[in-house]
PDB file of N, CA and C in Angstrom:
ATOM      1  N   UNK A  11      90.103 -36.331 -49.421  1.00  0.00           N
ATOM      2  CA  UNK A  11      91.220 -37.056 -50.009  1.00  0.00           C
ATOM      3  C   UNK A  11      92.442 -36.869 -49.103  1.00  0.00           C
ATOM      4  N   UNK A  12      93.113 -38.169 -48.769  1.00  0.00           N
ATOM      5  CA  UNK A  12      94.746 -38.029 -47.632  1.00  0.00           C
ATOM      6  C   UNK A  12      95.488 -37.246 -48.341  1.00  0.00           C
ATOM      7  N   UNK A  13      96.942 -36.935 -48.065  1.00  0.00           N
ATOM      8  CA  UNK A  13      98.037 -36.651 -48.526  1.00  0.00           C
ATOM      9  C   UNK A  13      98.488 -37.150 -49.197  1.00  0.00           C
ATOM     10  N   UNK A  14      98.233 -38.895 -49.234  1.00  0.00           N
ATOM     11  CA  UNK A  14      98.754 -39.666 -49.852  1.00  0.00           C
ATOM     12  C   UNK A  14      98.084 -40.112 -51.191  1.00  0.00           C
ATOM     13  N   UNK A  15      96.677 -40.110 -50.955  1.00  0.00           N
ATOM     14  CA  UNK A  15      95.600 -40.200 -52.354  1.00  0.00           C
ATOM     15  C   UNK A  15      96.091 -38.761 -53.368  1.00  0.00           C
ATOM     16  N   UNK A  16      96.486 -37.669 -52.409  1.00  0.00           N
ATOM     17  CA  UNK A  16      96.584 -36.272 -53.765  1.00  0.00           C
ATOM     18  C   UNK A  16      98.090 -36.917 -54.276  1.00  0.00           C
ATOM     19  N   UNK A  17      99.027 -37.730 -53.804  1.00  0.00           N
ATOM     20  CA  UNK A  17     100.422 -37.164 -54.293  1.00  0.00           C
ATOM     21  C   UNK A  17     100.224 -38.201 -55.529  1.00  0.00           C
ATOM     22  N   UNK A  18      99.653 -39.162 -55.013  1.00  0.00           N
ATOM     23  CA  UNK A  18      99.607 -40.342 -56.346  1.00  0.00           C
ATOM     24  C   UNK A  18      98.516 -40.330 -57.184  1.00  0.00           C
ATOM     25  N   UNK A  19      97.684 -39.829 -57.398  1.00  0.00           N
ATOM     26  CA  UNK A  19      96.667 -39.038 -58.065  1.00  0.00           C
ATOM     27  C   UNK A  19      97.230 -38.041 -59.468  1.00  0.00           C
ATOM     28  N   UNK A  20      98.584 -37.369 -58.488  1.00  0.00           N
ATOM     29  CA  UNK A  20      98.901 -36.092 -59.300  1.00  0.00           C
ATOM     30  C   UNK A  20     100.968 -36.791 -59.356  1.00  0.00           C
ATOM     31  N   UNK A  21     100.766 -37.832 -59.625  1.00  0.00           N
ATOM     32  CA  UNK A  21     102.072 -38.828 -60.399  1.00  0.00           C
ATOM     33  C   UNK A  21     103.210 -39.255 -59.448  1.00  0.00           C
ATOM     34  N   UNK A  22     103.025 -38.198 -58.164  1.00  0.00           N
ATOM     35  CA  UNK A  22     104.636 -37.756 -57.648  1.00  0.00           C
ATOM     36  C   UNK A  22     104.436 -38.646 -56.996  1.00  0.00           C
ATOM     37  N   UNK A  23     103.673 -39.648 -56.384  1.00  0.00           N
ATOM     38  CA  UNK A  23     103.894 -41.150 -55.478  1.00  0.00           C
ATOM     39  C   UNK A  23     103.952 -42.688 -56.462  1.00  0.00           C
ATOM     40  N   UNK A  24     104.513 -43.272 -56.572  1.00  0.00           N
ATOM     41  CA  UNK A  24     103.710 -44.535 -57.263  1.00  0.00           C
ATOM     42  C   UNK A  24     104.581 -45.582 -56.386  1.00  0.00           C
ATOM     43  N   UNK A  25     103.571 -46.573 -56.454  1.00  0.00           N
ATOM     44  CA  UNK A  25     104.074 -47.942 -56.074  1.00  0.00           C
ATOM     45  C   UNK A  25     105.393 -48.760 -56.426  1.00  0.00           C
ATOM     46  N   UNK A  26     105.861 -49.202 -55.727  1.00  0.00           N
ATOM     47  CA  UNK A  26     106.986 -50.143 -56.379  1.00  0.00           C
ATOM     48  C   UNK A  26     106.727 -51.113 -56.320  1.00  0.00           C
ATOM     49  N   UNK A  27     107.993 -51.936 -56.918  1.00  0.00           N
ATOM     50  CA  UNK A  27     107.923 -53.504 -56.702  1.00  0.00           C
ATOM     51  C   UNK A  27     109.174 -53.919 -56.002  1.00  0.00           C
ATOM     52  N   UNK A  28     109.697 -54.547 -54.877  1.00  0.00           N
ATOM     53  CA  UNK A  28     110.728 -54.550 -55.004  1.00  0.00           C
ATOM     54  C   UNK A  28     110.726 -56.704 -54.201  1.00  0.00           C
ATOM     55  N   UNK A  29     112.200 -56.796 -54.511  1.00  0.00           N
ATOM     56  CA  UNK A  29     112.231 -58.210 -54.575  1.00  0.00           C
ATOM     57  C   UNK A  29     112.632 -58.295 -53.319  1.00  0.00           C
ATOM     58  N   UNK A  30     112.707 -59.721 -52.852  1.00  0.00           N
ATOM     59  CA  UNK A  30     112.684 -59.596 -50.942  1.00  0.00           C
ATOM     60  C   UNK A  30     114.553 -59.998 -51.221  1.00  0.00           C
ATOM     61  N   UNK A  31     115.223 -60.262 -51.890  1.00  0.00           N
ATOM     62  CA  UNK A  31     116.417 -60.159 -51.974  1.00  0.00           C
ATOM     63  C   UNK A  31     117.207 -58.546 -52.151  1.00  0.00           C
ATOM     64  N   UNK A  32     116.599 -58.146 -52.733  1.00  0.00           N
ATOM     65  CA  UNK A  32     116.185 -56.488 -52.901  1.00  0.00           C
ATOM     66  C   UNK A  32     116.667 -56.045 -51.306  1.00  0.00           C
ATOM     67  N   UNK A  33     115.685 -56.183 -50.916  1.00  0.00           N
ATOM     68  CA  UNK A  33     115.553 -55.756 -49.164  1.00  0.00           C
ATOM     69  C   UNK A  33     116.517 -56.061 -48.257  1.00  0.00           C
ATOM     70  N   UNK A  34     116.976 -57.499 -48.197  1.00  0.00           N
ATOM     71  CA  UNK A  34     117.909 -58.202 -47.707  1.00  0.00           C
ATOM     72  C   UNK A  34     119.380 -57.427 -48.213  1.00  0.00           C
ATOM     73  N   UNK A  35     119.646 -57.124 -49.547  1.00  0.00           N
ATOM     74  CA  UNK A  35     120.673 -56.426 -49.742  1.00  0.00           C
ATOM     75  C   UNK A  35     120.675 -55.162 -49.034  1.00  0.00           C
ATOM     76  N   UNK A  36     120.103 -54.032 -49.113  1.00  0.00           N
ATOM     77  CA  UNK A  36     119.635 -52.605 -48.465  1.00  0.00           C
ATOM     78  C   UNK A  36     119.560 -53.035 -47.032  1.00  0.00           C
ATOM     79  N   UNK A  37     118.999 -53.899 -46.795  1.00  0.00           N
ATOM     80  CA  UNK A  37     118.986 -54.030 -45.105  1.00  0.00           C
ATOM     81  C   UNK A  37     120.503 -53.961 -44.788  1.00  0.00           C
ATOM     82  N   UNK A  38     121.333 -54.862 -45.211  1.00  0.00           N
ATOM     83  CA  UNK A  38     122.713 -55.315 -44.620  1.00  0.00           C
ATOM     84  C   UNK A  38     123.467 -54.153 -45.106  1.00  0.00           C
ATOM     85  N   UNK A  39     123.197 -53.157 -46.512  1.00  0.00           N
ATOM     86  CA  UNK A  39     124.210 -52.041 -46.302  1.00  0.00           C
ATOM     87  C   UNK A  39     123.900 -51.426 -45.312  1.00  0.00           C
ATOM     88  N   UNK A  40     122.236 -51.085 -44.965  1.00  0.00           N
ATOM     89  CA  UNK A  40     122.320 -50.017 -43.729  1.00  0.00           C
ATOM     90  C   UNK A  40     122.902 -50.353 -42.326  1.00  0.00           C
ATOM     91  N   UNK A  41     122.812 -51.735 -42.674  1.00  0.00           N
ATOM     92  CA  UNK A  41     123.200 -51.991 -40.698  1.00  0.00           C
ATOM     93  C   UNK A  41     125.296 -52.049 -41.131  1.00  0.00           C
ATOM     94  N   UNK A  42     125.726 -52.322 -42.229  1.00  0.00           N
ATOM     95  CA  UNK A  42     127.115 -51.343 -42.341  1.00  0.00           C
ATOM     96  C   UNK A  42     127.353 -50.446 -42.108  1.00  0.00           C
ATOM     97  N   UNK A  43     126.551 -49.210 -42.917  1.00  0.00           N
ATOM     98  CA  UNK A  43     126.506 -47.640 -42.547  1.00  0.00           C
ATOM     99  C   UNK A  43     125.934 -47.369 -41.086  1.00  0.00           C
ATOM    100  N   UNK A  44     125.455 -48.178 -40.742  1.00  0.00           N
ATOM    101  CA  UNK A  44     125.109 -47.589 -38.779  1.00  0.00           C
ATOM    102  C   UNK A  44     126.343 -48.399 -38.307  1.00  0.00           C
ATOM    103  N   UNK A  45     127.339 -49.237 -38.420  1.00  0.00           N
ATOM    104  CA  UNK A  45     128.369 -50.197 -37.685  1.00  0.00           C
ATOM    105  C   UNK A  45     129.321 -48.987 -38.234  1.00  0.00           C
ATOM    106  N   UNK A  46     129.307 -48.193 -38.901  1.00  0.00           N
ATOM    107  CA  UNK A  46     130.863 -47.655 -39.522  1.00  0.00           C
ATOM    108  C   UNK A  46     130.266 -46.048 -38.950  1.00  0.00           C
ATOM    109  N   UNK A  47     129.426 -45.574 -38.733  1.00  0.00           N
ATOM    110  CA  UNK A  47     128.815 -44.636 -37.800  1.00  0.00           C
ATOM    111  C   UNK A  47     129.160 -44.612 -36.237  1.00  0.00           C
ATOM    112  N   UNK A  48     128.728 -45.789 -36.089  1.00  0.00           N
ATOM    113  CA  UNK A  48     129.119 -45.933 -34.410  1.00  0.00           C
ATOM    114  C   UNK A  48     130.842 -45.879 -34.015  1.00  0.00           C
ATOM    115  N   UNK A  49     131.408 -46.567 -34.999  1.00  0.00           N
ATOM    116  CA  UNK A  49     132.872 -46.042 -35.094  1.00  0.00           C
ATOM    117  C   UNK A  49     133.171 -44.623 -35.639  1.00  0.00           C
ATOM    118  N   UNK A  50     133.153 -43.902 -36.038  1.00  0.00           N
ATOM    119  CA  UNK A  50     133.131 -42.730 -36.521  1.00  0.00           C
ATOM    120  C   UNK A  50     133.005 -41.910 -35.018  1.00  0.00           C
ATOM    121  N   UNK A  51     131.418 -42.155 -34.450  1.00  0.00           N
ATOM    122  CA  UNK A  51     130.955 -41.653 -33.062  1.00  0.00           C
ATOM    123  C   UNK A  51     132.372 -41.566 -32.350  1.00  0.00           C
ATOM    124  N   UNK A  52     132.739 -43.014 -31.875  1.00  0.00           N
ATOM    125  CA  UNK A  52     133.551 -43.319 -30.609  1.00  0.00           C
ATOM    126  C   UNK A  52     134.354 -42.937 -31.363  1.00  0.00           C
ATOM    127  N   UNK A  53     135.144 -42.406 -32.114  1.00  0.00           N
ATOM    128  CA  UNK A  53     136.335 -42.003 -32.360  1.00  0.00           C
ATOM    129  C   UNK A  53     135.709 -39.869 -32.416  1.00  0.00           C
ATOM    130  N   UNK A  54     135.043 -39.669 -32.324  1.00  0.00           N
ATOM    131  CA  UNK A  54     134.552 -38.361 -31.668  1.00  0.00           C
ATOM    132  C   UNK A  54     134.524 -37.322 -33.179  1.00  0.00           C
ATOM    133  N   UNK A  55     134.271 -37.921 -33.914  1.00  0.00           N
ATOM    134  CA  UNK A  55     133.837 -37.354 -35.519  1.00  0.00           C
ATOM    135  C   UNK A  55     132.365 -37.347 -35.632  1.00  0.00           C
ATOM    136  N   UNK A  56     132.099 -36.492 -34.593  1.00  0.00           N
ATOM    137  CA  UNK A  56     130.730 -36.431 -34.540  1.00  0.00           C
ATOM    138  C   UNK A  56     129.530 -35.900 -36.290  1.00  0.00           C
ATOM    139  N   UNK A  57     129.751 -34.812 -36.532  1.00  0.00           N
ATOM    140  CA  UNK A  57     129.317 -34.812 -38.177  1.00  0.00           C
ATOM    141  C   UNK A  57     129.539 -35.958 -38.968  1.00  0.00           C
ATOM    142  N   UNK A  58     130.222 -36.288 -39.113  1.00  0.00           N
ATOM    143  CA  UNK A  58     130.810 -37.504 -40.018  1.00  0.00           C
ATOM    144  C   UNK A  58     129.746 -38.903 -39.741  1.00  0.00           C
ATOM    145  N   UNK A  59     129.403 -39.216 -38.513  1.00  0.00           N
ATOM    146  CA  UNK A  59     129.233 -39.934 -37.955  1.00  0.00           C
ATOM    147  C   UNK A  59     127.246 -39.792 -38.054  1.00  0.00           C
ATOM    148  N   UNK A  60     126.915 -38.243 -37.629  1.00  0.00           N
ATOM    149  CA  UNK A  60     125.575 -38.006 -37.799  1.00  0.00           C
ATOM    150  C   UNK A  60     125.254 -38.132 -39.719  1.00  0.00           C
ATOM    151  N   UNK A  61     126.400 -37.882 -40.542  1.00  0.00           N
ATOM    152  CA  UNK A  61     125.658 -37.854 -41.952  1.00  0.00           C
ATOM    153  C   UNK A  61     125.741 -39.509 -42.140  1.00  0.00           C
ATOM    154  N   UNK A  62     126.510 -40.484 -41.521  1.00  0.00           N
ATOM    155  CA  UNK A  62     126.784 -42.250 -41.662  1.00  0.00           C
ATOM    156  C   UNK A  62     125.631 -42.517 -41.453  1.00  0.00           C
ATOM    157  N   UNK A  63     124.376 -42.081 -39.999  1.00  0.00           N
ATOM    158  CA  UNK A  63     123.842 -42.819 -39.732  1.00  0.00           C
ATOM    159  C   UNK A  63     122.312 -42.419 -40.274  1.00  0.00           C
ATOM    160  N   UNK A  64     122.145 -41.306 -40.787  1.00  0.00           N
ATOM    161  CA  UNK A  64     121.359 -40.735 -41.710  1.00  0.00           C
ATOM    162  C   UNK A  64     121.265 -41.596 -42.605  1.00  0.00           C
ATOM    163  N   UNK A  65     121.980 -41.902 -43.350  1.00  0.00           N
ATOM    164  CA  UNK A  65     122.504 -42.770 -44.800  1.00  0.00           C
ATOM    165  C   UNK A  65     122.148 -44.261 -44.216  1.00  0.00           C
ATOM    166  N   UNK A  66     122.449 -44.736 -43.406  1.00  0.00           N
ATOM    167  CA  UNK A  66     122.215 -46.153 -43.139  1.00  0.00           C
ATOM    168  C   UNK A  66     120.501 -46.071 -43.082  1.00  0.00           C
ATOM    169  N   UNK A  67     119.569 -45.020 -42.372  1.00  0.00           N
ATOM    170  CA  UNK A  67     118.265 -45.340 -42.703  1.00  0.00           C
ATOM    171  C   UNK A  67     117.578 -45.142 -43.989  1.00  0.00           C
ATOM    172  N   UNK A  68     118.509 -44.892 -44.911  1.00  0.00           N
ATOM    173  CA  UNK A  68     117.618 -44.183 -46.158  1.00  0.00           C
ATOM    174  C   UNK A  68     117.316 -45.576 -47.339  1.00  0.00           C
TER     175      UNK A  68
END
């Protein structure tokens, strides 16, 4: 059995559903949070800037 057959087996994985407008929204905040990151960067707020672009992939 994968990693992935035990986690959803034993509840902690399940499937979603999500709507392709869904996606389209989340897509365009993250590519905000990486555009407001890269400013953060060049202005030399480096932490600030590594937790922005963290957040834009999540």
């Amino acid at each position: 059995m994968s990693i992935i057959d035990n986690l959803i087996s034993k509840g902690k994985l399940k499937k979603g559903t999500y709507s392709d407008d869904m996606c389209k929204k989340e897509y365009n905040v993250g590519k905000k949070d990486l555009e407001a990151a890269i400013v953060s960067y060049e202005s030399e707020n480096y932490k600030w800037a590594t937790i922005q672009a963290y957040f834009s992939m999540e």
